[in-house]
Amino acid sequence: MSKELAFTDDNDVVKYLDTTTAFNLALTADGVAFDLTNAKSVLVKIANDDGYIMQQTIDLTTVTSPLGGTLSFPINQDIMNTLVPDDYDIEVWVTMKDGTQAIFPSDGTLGFSIEENLMSDTGEVIPTITLNDFQQQFDDLSSQMENAVQNVHKGDQGNPGNGIKSASNQYQLSDSPVTVPTGGWSDTILATTDQLPHLWTKIIFTYDDGTTKETNFVSSRGDTGSQGPIGPVGPQGKQGNGLVVRGKADKEENLPTTGNNQGDGYLVGTDLYIWIDGSWQNMGSITPDLADYVKVADMNNALNTKVNVTDMRKPASDVAGLEEVNAKQDKIGYTPADDSKVLHPTLIPLNSTDMNTVLTAGFYHLVSGTNGIPNGDNWTIYQVIPWGSTNGVQIAYETNNAILGIRSWNNSNHFTSWVQFADDSKVAHLSGKNNFDTVPTVNNNPLLLASSLPSDLARTGQDTNFTRKLQKSGIDVATTSDVSKAVNTATANMANTTKLANFTAGLQVNGKDVGTGGGDKLTTPWVVTNYQSTDTMGPHGCNEATGWRIYNDILYYYGYFYGATVSEAVIFNLYTAYPDFKKTFKTLGSSPELMHQTSSGFWAFNDWGNQMVGNEGNLLIGIKDTATPLSVNIVYPLDRL
């Protein structure tokens, strides 16, 4: 790549001590404006015929057209304090944010001059005088001096002197040769740098009376001296192993570190690295000096300005010369375009390039690169549109397929993912018809289409006629008619408490038949009576309150008796009061259900099977011969005739 450096206004001269002038420089590469948007620093280095002198840093905030590759180099007070009227050469060194460095121009340097001003010539104008007059005046002055010396009288003794007792030096670097620095001073001398080229020295004098005095003076780094004489020839070196070029590497870090022999060589780009004493040494570029050769591009450009005689369709006398054409163009009155601001359709080839590093405006053809658009190929065109020095977009155009994509970057190297433009013919729209090649999904679940739903699908918002049976968990679900039929069947023989019921099979309570007597069940109120024993009332009888009632043909009887010294009996005649019931109780025997034995006596239903004439249908309660009270409670279902 050829790099060029030129003045934009052809102004290359400045008067000495004129600090209001600035040189306007244009940087180009292969004839195209060099992009300064990603520049990290710009230095202007100055030299003369004796060698390198100084450098000046360009403030990047003053670069108003980074895409145009132009910058302003001000001639300030520091430069005028360093330079004197002379001819100088300059180079522009540009360091990019990725660490690469570009030096302008590639060939030679760009020159400028500092001319003397009227105050640069020193001296005075003297009048004309003859040699005899000058000799006479000199002799007179000599005689006067001799007489004055001979007639000098000795004066009085002066006061004791205040001599210098000691002196010490301190040093400090500065970027100014005029202003005394205010920073910290060093007791040892310091070496100047490109940024701090001036060495200030402070001498502190201490006098006999204890007072001190400081004196400052400054020195600047001088020009590079001329090359010294060639030294004597050294002794013969040891026999080497010769140079053997083993291969190539893409960068120095990838050179092999083991298995190397003295004299092994590798090429890194055009630089030759040789293994010497256990490490790789860069021997510099091995490309030939092309200064005496013509580049192909320059040759083609030169040929384009020539005309072959055999190609001319008119005599040479009828062909306008270049000067005539230029004269005609000057009269047309048009302004030529600034090539640095013209969009060129030329594609810039990129081979094995990371698209994250392509931040300069233009169109690019990427082959076997990285971080390009997914599914892109070697026929993809990339357009880069930077915005300022830190932001921009990259657009990809696939020429073999209908693939378009875009991504952006910010903070110089933070790229978003590629976003591929959708084919509008394959995008679902909010209005109009949309045809899908495959079934759409929501959360990875396919959508049900209207055409895929069965025609007899039941709707929850309206009545549905199920022509076949309905099931839940594999079990048939009963309909209203099924439930009604089952209820009618189940309740066909059930008694309704609000209606009369005919029990054709009989009625029982606690497993015992309930007598109906052919009519309604009997229910009576409680009847409280006093029943005497078989004996007359007195010391040997019992007389206590008793009571009874019948509820739904069930007899409820209670009694509380006092016995005497002999056994007593209480007789309850139910038949007399209710002749509808059977005259005799069932044979009861002596089961625990019918007999209750206590420590104070017992009671029981007696078996009326014995021919006890006159006692049919009577309830006989026997009382033991004791005076202990006896409590009786009887519940007995009655049998009707």
XYZ file of C-alpha atoms in Angstrom:
641
model
C 0.000 0.000 0.000
C 1.446 3.344 -1.073
C 1.025 6.142 1.464
C 1.200 9.795 0.380
C 1.568 13.042 2.368
C 0.913 16.497 0.863
C -0.021 20.094 1.712
C -3.683 20.748 0.921
C -3.028 24.432 0.081
C 0.592 24.215 -1.218
C 1.705 26.398 1.719
C 5.100 25.053 2.868
C 6.879 28.221 4.081
C 6.629 30.102 7.396
C 8.536 33.137 8.730
C 10.737 32.623 11.757
C 8.903 33.319 15.078
C 5.506 33.479 13.294
C 3.341 31.291 15.619
C 0.015 31.962 13.868
C 0.706 29.674 10.921
C -0.435 26.055 10.542
C 0.392 23.528 7.835
C -2.694 21.706 6.479
C -1.777 18.110 5.609
C -3.612 15.430 3.593
C -2.980 11.700 4.193
C -3.855 9.238 1.412
C -3.296 5.533 0.780
C -3.213 4.342 -2.829
C -4.801 7.632 -3.826
C -7.744 7.271 -1.382
C -8.177 9.418 1.731
C -6.835 7.629 4.805
C -9.530 7.030 7.465
C -8.495 8.560 10.815
C -11.652 7.600 12.733
C -9.868 4.722 14.481
C -6.591 6.577 15.078
C -5.242 6.405 18.644
C -2.479 9.019 18.228
C -0.893 11.152 15.479
C 2.709 12.421 15.690
C 4.488 14.834 13.326
C 8.247 14.133 13.378
C 10.694 16.852 12.201
C 14.291 16.478 10.971
C 16.831 18.410 8.888
C 19.929 17.413 6.961
C 21.775 16.707 10.222
C 19.155 14.266 11.562
C 16.073 13.981 13.779
C 15.134 17.053 15.861
C 11.751 16.768 17.565
C 8.139 15.577 17.301
C 4.767 17.266 17.844
C 1.548 15.487 18.966
C -1.627 16.355 17.028
C -4.724 16.849 19.182
C -7.278 14.401 17.678
C -10.148 16.655 18.746
C -8.924 19.205 16.169
C -9.271 16.667 13.326
C -12.561 17.838 11.842
C -12.614 15.469 8.850
C -11.268 12.066 9.940
C -12.830 10.302 6.947
C -11.157 12.818 4.630
C -7.717 12.089 6.101
C -6.870 15.784 6.669
C -5.315 17.391 9.751
C -3.759 20.707 10.814
C -0.150 20.952 12.092
C 0.176 24.261 14.029
C 3.574 25.968 14.219
C 3.455 26.997 17.893
C 5.870 28.725 20.262
C 7.557 25.446 21.321
C 8.444 24.676 17.690
C 9.787 28.173 17.065
C 11.852 27.979 20.279
C 13.446 24.755 18.988
C 13.835 25.429 15.258
C 15.842 28.118 13.471
C 15.552 29.377 9.899
C 16.351 26.326 7.770
C 14.855 23.663 5.514
C 13.143 20.744 7.306
C 11.569 17.373 6.503
C 8.477 15.907 8.212
C 6.766 12.518 8.528
C 3.346 11.748 10.046
C 3.170 8.647 12.266
C -0.394 7.336 12.894
C -0.956 4.703 15.603
C -4.315 2.893 15.278
C -6.423 1.574 18.151
C -5.576 -2.027 17.194
C -1.858 -1.296 17.704
C -0.869 -1.012 14.022
C 1.152 1.977 12.825
C 1.133 3.841 9.500
C 3.931 6.237 8.443
C 3.319 8.919 5.794
C 4.741 9.232 3.188
C 5.924 5.761 2.173
C 8.678 7.185 -0.043
C 10.870 10.077 1.117
C 9.600 12.941 3.261
C 7.577 16.158 2.930
C 9.612 19.363 3.188
C 8.924 22.837 4.564
C 11.038 25.923 5.247
C 11.397 28.522 8.001
C 12.610 31.770 6.458
C 14.482 34.532 8.254
C 12.640 37.661 9.304
C 14.127 41.162 9.391
C 15.303 40.696 12.959
C 17.194 37.528 12.132
C 20.260 39.505 10.732
C 22.265 40.968 13.634
C 24.996 43.686 13.564
C 25.263 47.508 13.138
C 26.147 50.043 10.451
C 29.548 51.817 11.044
C 30.889 55.030 9.305
C 33.818 55.020 6.847
C 37.326 55.654 8.435
C 40.883 55.691 6.951
C 43.584 53.361 8.156
C 45.820 56.311 9.339
C 42.980 57.803 11.349
C 42.276 54.407 12.945
C 46.015 53.962 13.824
C 46.224 57.455 15.389
C 43.102 56.901 17.498
C 44.422 53.545 18.682
C 47.799 55.085 19.718
C 46.069 57.879 21.631
C 43.864 55.391 23.466
C 46.912 53.278 24.374
C 48.768 56.300 25.872
C 45.744 57.281 27.914
C 45.430 53.781 29.343
C 49.162 53.674 30.260
C 49.018 57.031 32.113
C 45.902 55.993 33.982
C 47.485 52.768 35.193
C 50.669 54.527 36.406
C 48.768 57.181 38.358
C 46.379 54.806 40.180
C 46.459 55.335 43.997
C 45.997 52.545 46.503
C 42.654 52.788 48.269
C 41.473 51.881 51.786
C 41.115 48.256 52.814
C 37.664 46.956 52.074
C 35.227 44.985 54.268
C 35.694 41.224 54.676
C 34.371 39.396 51.679
C 31.280 37.097 51.691
C 32.520 34.237 49.576
C 30.736 31.174 48.287
C 31.020 28.374 50.817
C 29.381 25.583 48.770
C 27.211 24.909 45.732
C 24.784 22.070 44.876
C 22.971 21.145 41.658
C 19.397 19.841 41.132
C 17.738 18.770 37.867
C 14.255 18.600 36.347
C 12.860 17.804 32.849
C 10.322 20.045 31.096
C 8.564 20.472 27.759
C 9.229 24.240 27.814
C 12.598 25.998 27.478
C 11.156 29.290 28.825
C 9.154 28.619 32.006
C 10.993 27.279 35.057
C 9.302 23.992 36.068
C 7.545 23.796 39.426
C 7.667 20.028 39.959
C 10.038 17.959 42.047
C 13.794 18.351 41.542
C 16.268 15.475 41.360
C 19.768 15.412 42.815
C 20.967 13.317 39.858
C 21.064 14.350 36.224
C 18.169 13.144 34.057
C 18.014 12.005 30.423
C 15.689 13.976 28.147
C 12.822 12.336 26.220
C 10.808 13.169 23.117
C 8.029 14.548 25.323
C 10.406 16.326 27.785
C 13.369 17.472 25.637
C 14.585 20.281 27.976
C 16.809 19.768 31.046
C 16.614 22.487 33.705
C 19.509 22.839 36.193
C 19.156 24.705 39.499
C 22.417 25.715 41.265
C 22.052 26.570 44.959
C 24.963 28.732 46.265
C 25.588 28.841 50.028
C 27.656 31.853 51.233
C 29.914 32.275 54.256
C 27.253 34.266 56.095
C 24.730 31.401 55.717
C 22.624 33.014 52.994
C 21.739 31.146 49.794
C 21.025 32.093 46.221
C 19.509 30.023 43.383
C 20.346 30.248 39.708
C 18.470 28.366 36.939
C 19.548 27.624 33.405
C 18.158 25.290 30.755
C 19.715 23.053 28.143
C 18.032 21.285 25.243
C 18.825 18.045 23.517
C 20.939 18.793 20.480
C 20.696 17.499 16.971
C 21.885 14.031 16.142
C 25.594 14.147 15.483
C 27.236 13.013 12.294
C 28.241 9.410 11.925
C 31.590 8.631 13.481
C 34.484 6.978 11.701
C 34.445 3.281 11.026
C 36.118 1.354 13.810
C 38.948 -1.127 13.340
C 38.241 -4.536 11.933
C 37.349 -6.989 14.680
C 38.632 -10.552 15.064
C 37.352 -13.334 12.866
C 34.070 -14.716 14.174
C 33.388 -18.384 14.737
C 32.197 -20.553 11.901
C 28.424 -20.330 11.537
C 25.952 -23.031 10.607
C 24.617 -21.169 7.604
C 21.085 -19.916 7.040
C 18.313 -22.468 6.508
C 14.821 -21.079 5.954
C 12.487 -23.605 7.577
C 9.084 -22.068 6.767
C 6.660 -19.228 7.444
C 4.588 -17.986 10.402
C 1.723 -15.501 10.496
C 3.157 -13.621 13.490
C 6.191 -13.635 15.760
C 4.308 -15.247 18.683
C 3.700 -18.383 16.574
C 7.381 -19.063 15.811
C 8.495 -22.489 17.164
C 10.238 -22.320 20.534
C 11.729 -25.822 20.611
C 13.747 -27.965 18.193
C 15.531 -24.981 16.597
C 19.171 -24.978 15.451
C 21.561 -22.075 15.211
C 20.921 -20.377 11.856
C 17.365 -21.649 11.331
C 15.181 -19.030 9.653
C 11.462 -18.294 9.376
C 9.597 -15.661 7.387
C 6.952 -13.575 9.161
C 5.427 -11.556 6.354
C 8.462 -10.053 4.619
C 10.622 -10.025 7.794
C 13.282 -12.718 8.231
C 13.695 -14.155 11.765
C 16.876 -16.183 12.543
C 17.442 -18.411 15.598
C 20.570 -16.964 17.256
C 21.884 -17.963 20.688
C 18.578 -19.427 21.858
C 16.145 -16.746 20.642
C 14.596 -15.415 17.435
C 16.207 -12.250 16.053
C 14.397 -10.059 13.492
C 16.795 -9.405 10.620
C 14.382 -6.985 8.959
C 12.565 -7.083 5.639
C 14.118 -9.058 2.800
C 12.016 -7.431 0.061
C 14.114 -5.731 -2.644
C 14.454 -1.943 -2.857
C 11.776 -0.973 -5.368
C 12.861 2.642 -5.643
C 14.340 2.013 -9.103
C 11.310 0.028 -10.305
C 7.978 1.157 -11.711
C 4.833 -0.167 -10.042
C 2.208 -1.868 -12.208
C -0.428 0.635 -11.094
C 1.865 3.564 -11.968
C 2.660 1.979 -15.345
C -1.033 1.521 -16.127
C -1.773 5.102 -15.108
C 1.059 6.325 -17.305
C -0.150 4.281 -20.276
C -3.655 5.648 -19.818
C -2.302 9.136 -20.520
C -0.723 8.051 -23.841
C -2.354 7.614 -27.197
C -1.241 5.033 -29.721
C -0.761 6.479 -33.179
C -2.463 3.441 -34.689
C -5.538 4.083 -32.533
C -5.988 7.663 -33.760
C -8.734 8.098 -36.338
C -7.644 11.658 -37.147
C -4.288 13.227 -37.928
C -2.272 14.323 -34.910
C -2.686 17.929 -36.025
C -6.431 17.605 -35.395
C -6.023 16.225 -31.866
C -6.116 18.704 -28.967
C -3.223 18.670 -26.577
C -3.530 18.347 -22.802
C -2.855 22.058 -22.302
C -5.627 22.938 -24.749
C -8.067 20.611 -23.000
C -7.223 22.114 -19.616
C -7.715 25.600 -21.016
C -11.141 24.615 -22.329
C -12.083 23.084 -18.969
C -11.082 26.251 -17.132
C -13.585 28.181 -19.210
C -16.407 25.743 -18.472
C -16.444 26.884 -14.834
C -16.987 23.577 -12.997
C -15.439 22.552 -9.663
C -13.663 19.167 -9.635
C -14.933 16.748 -6.979
C -12.866 15.948 -3.893
C -11.903 12.335 -4.526
C -11.754 11.653 -0.778
C -15.461 12.507 -0.519
C -16.645 10.546 -3.566
C -18.241 7.112 -3.133
C -16.266 4.557 -5.155
C -18.041 1.375 -6.228
C -14.833 -0.634 -6.135
C -14.996 -3.699 -3.832
C -12.129 -4.027 -1.371
C -10.988 -7.678 -1.224
C -10.604 -9.252 2.227
C -8.973 -12.660 2.626
C -9.299 -14.594 5.920
C -10.238 -11.365 7.688
C -12.187 -10.956 10.927
C -15.146 -8.670 10.155
C -14.916 -7.341 13.728
C -11.788 -5.469 12.589
C -13.330 -3.900 9.467
C -14.568 -0.500 10.658
C -13.627 1.738 7.711
C -16.354 2.917 5.323
C -16.559 1.058 2.021
C -17.726 -2.074 0.199
C -15.861 -5.317 0.880
C -15.620 -8.790 -0.640
C -14.865 -11.282 2.167
C -13.299 -14.654 1.342
C -12.870 -17.303 4.077
C -13.258 -14.709 6.825
C -14.758 -14.836 10.300
C -17.689 -13.113 12.040
C -19.512 -12.661 8.743
C -23.257 -13.163 8.372
C -24.371 -16.769 9.099
C -25.051 -18.765 5.914
C -23.033 -16.228 3.926
C -20.553 -17.423 1.287
C -17.641 -16.037 -0.717
C -20.117 -14.162 -2.947
C -21.363 -11.937 -0.129
C -20.811 -8.162 -0.309
C -20.369 -6.238 2.954
C -21.003 -2.514 3.333
C -19.461 -0.704 6.328
C -20.980 2.604 7.482
C -19.124 4.099 10.478
C -20.701 6.754 12.687
C -18.033 8.823 14.353
C -15.043 6.970 15.737
C -16.815 4.363 17.921
C -20.152 3.362 16.331
C -21.440 2.092 12.999
C -23.252 -0.654 11.098
C -22.318 -3.499 8.753
C -24.757 -4.637 6.043
C -24.417 -7.958 4.194
C -25.722 -8.605 0.645
C -25.724 -12.236 -0.521
C -25.512 -12.299 -4.337
C -26.232 -16.024 -4.809
C -29.262 -16.160 -2.508
C -31.859 -13.743 -1.201
C -30.103 -13.224 2.126
C -29.742 -9.766 3.653
C -28.533 -8.940 7.159
C -27.340 -6.134 9.386
C -25.496 -5.673 12.660
C -24.042 -2.699 14.548
C -21.080 -1.934 16.769
C -20.451 0.531 19.578
C -17.563 1.450 21.862
C -15.263 0.535 18.942
C -15.440 -3.265 19.297
C -18.781 -4.343 20.820
C -20.776 -5.991 18.000
C -24.400 -7.092 18.073
C -25.487 -10.399 16.541
C -26.366 -10.518 12.849
C -30.079 -9.924 12.185
C -31.255 -11.488 8.912
C -33.953 -9.605 7.020
C -37.141 -11.619 6.639
C -38.663 -12.504 3.255
C -41.919 -10.527 3.274
C -43.637 -13.234 1.242
C -42.961 -15.688 4.074
C -43.916 -13.444 7.009
C -47.297 -13.635 8.780
C -49.142 -10.312 8.541
C -51.784 -8.904 10.865
C -54.173 -8.421 7.956
C -54.882 -10.405 4.829
C -54.417 -14.126 4.221
C -51.378 -16.031 5.485
C -50.393 -19.458 4.189
C -48.027 -21.587 6.294
C -45.909 -24.382 4.813
C -45.714 -26.036 8.243
C -47.977 -26.019 11.294
C -47.256 -22.922 13.460
C -46.297 -23.493 17.099
C -46.703 -21.552 20.360
C -44.226 -22.431 23.130
C -43.191 -25.413 20.968
C -46.810 -26.663 20.887
C -48.464 -26.916 17.438
C -51.546 -24.803 16.789
C -54.815 -26.595 15.942
C -56.206 -25.457 12.604
C -59.954 -25.197 11.992
C -59.669 -27.802 9.245
C -58.103 -30.283 11.668
C -60.953 -30.093 14.218
C -63.671 -32.841 14.020
C -67.069 -31.682 12.799
C -68.876 -33.264 15.794
C -66.704 -31.501 18.412
C -68.858 -30.502 21.424
C -69.128 -26.825 22.389
C -69.376 -25.844 26.046
C -71.561 -22.810 25.301
C -74.513 -24.649 23.728
C -76.543 -27.873 23.982
C -74.940 -30.931 22.429
C -76.601 -34.191 21.418
C -74.366 -37.205 22.149
C -75.586 -39.975 19.844
C -73.260 -42.418 21.579
C -72.734 -42.892 25.308
C -70.818 -40.431 27.526
C -68.040 -41.677 29.815
C -65.803 -40.322 32.580
C -62.577 -42.177 33.435
C -63.804 -45.078 31.314
C -67.120 -45.372 33.202
C -70.492 -44.618 31.599
C -72.130 -41.369 32.748
C -75.880 -41.698 33.576
C -78.380 -39.438 31.868
C -81.410 -37.821 33.509
C -83.709 -40.605 32.294
C -81.254 -43.229 33.590
C -81.252 -41.609 37.042
C -85.066 -41.273 37.112
C -85.521 -44.915 36.140
C -83.049 -46.086 38.770
C -84.693 -43.983 41.487
C -88.155 -45.264 40.599
C -86.926 -48.841 40.679
C -85.095 -48.375 43.968
C -87.985 -46.600 45.712
C -90.816 -48.736 44.390
C -91.115 -50.643 47.717
C -89.964 -47.821 50.015
C -92.367 -46.305 52.582
C -93.089 -42.592 52.236
C -93.244 -40.998 55.666
C -95.842 -38.534 54.424
C -98.169 -41.255 53.083
C -99.814 -44.466 54.266
C -97.839 -47.608 53.481
C -98.903 -51.255 53.338
C -96.178 -53.613 54.624
C -97.147 -56.869 52.950
C -94.199 -58.774 54.436
C -94.781 -57.620 57.997
C -93.136 -55.044 60.297
C -90.538 -55.694 62.968
C -88.675 -53.753 65.659
C -85.400 -55.202 66.991
C -86.167 -58.388 65.048
C -89.580 -58.820 66.641
C -92.878 -58.516 64.836
C -94.890 -55.407 65.545
C -98.597 -56.128 65.913
C -100.823 -53.963 63.816
C -104.226 -55.344 64.873
C -105.407 -54.566 61.434
C -105.342 -50.848 62.203
C -103.118 -47.978 63.178
C -100.462 -48.450 65.803
C -101.454 -47.560 69.352
C -99.948 -44.579 71.120
C -101.175 -43.544 74.600
C -100.170 -40.854 77.081
C -98.322 -41.729 80.255
C -100.569 -43.260 82.960
C -99.372 -43.018 86.592
C -101.023 -45.550 88.949
C -100.451 -47.219 92.276
C -100.697 -50.992 92.170
C -100.904 -52.976 95.343
C -99.311 -56.324 95.904
C -101.286 -59.527 96.313
C -101.194 -59.067 100.043
C -103.026 -56.366 101.730
C -101.298 -53.131 102.115
C -99.265 -53.110 105.319
C -96.027 -54.384 106.701
C -95.877 -57.265 104.223
C -96.936 -55.463 101.048
C -95.504 -52.877 98.696
C -97.143 -49.801 97.486
C -95.282 -47.390 95.211
C -95.829 -45.216 92.246
C -95.759 -46.944 88.848
C -96.463 -45.758 85.341
C -96.773 -46.853 81.755
C -97.519 -45.826 78.197
C -97.797 -47.437 74.758
C -95.973 -45.742 71.844
C -96.466 -47.254 68.379
C -97.581 -50.584 69.949
C -94.520 -50.702 72.216
C -95.078 -50.877 76.004
C -92.932 -48.664 78.211
C -93.333 -49.543 81.959
C -91.563 -48.337 85.088
C -92.018 -49.016 88.787
C -90.404 -48.356 92.141
C -91.241 -50.900 94.864
C -90.598 -51.643 98.509
C -90.738 -55.310 99.536
C -91.487 -56.913 102.870
C -90.324 -59.956 104.759
C -92.154 -62.151 102.271
C -92.144 -62.257 98.486
C -94.571 -59.943 96.838
C -95.931 -59.594 93.321
C -97.152 -56.629 91.324
C -99.736 -57.429 88.662
C -100.286 -55.198 85.621
C -103.348 -56.214 83.584
C -102.967 -54.890 80.017
C -105.667 -57.044 78.486
C -108.401 -55.484 80.541
C -107.570 -52.041 79.193
C -106.727 -53.043 75.586
C -108.518 -56.192 74.472
C -107.129 -55.902 70.904
C -103.816 -57.295 72.034
C -103.155 -60.958 72.707
C -104.133 -62.132 76.129
C -100.819 -63.749 76.909
C -97.231 -62.591 76.634
C -94.778 -64.785 74.855
C -92.861 -67.309 76.852
C -89.919 -65.362 78.171
C -87.958 -67.919 80.122
C -84.942 -66.742 82.086
C -82.716 -65.127 79.407
C -80.628 -62.115 80.452
C -82.780 -59.982 78.201
C -85.843 -60.734 80.298
C -84.407 -61.097 83.776
C -82.318 -58.583 85.705
C -80.704 -59.811 88.888
C -79.443 -57.285 91.391
C -78.149 -57.526 94.921
C -81.421 -56.171 96.179
C -83.817 -58.303 94.200
C -84.943 -59.229 90.726
C -87.755 -58.795 88.321
C -88.857 -60.896 85.342
C -91.600 -61.531 82.853
C -93.300 -64.595 84.154
C -94.279 -67.432 81.870
C -98.029 -67.502 81.733
C -97.953 -70.982 80.311
C -98.947 -72.208 83.696
C -102.767 -72.446 83.940
C -103.120 -69.437 86.146
C -106.747 -68.902 85.687
C -107.803 -65.322 86.024
C -104.356 -63.898 85.313
C -104.335 -64.178 81.507
C -102.758 -61.086 79.925
C -101.363 -59.864 83.231
C -97.809 -58.621 83.745
C -96.594 -60.153 86.953
C -93.579 -58.637 88.709
C -92.072 -60.662 91.504
C -90.385 -58.890 94.395
C -87.888 -60.650 96.645
C -88.450 -60.671 100.307
C -86.396 -57.690 101.240
C -87.098 -54.195 102.263
C -84.547 -52.820 99.780
C -86.238 -50.648 97.123
C -86.439 -52.144 93.620
C -86.491 -50.055 90.397
C -88.134 -51.587 87.337
C -88.011 -50.384 83.673
C -89.610 -52.493 80.918
C -89.739 -51.987 77.128
C -91.752 -54.656 75.301
C -93.312 -54.779 71.793
C -96.930 -55.884 71.955
C -98.548 -58.372 69.612
C -101.973 -57.618 68.203
C -104.630 -60.265 67.606
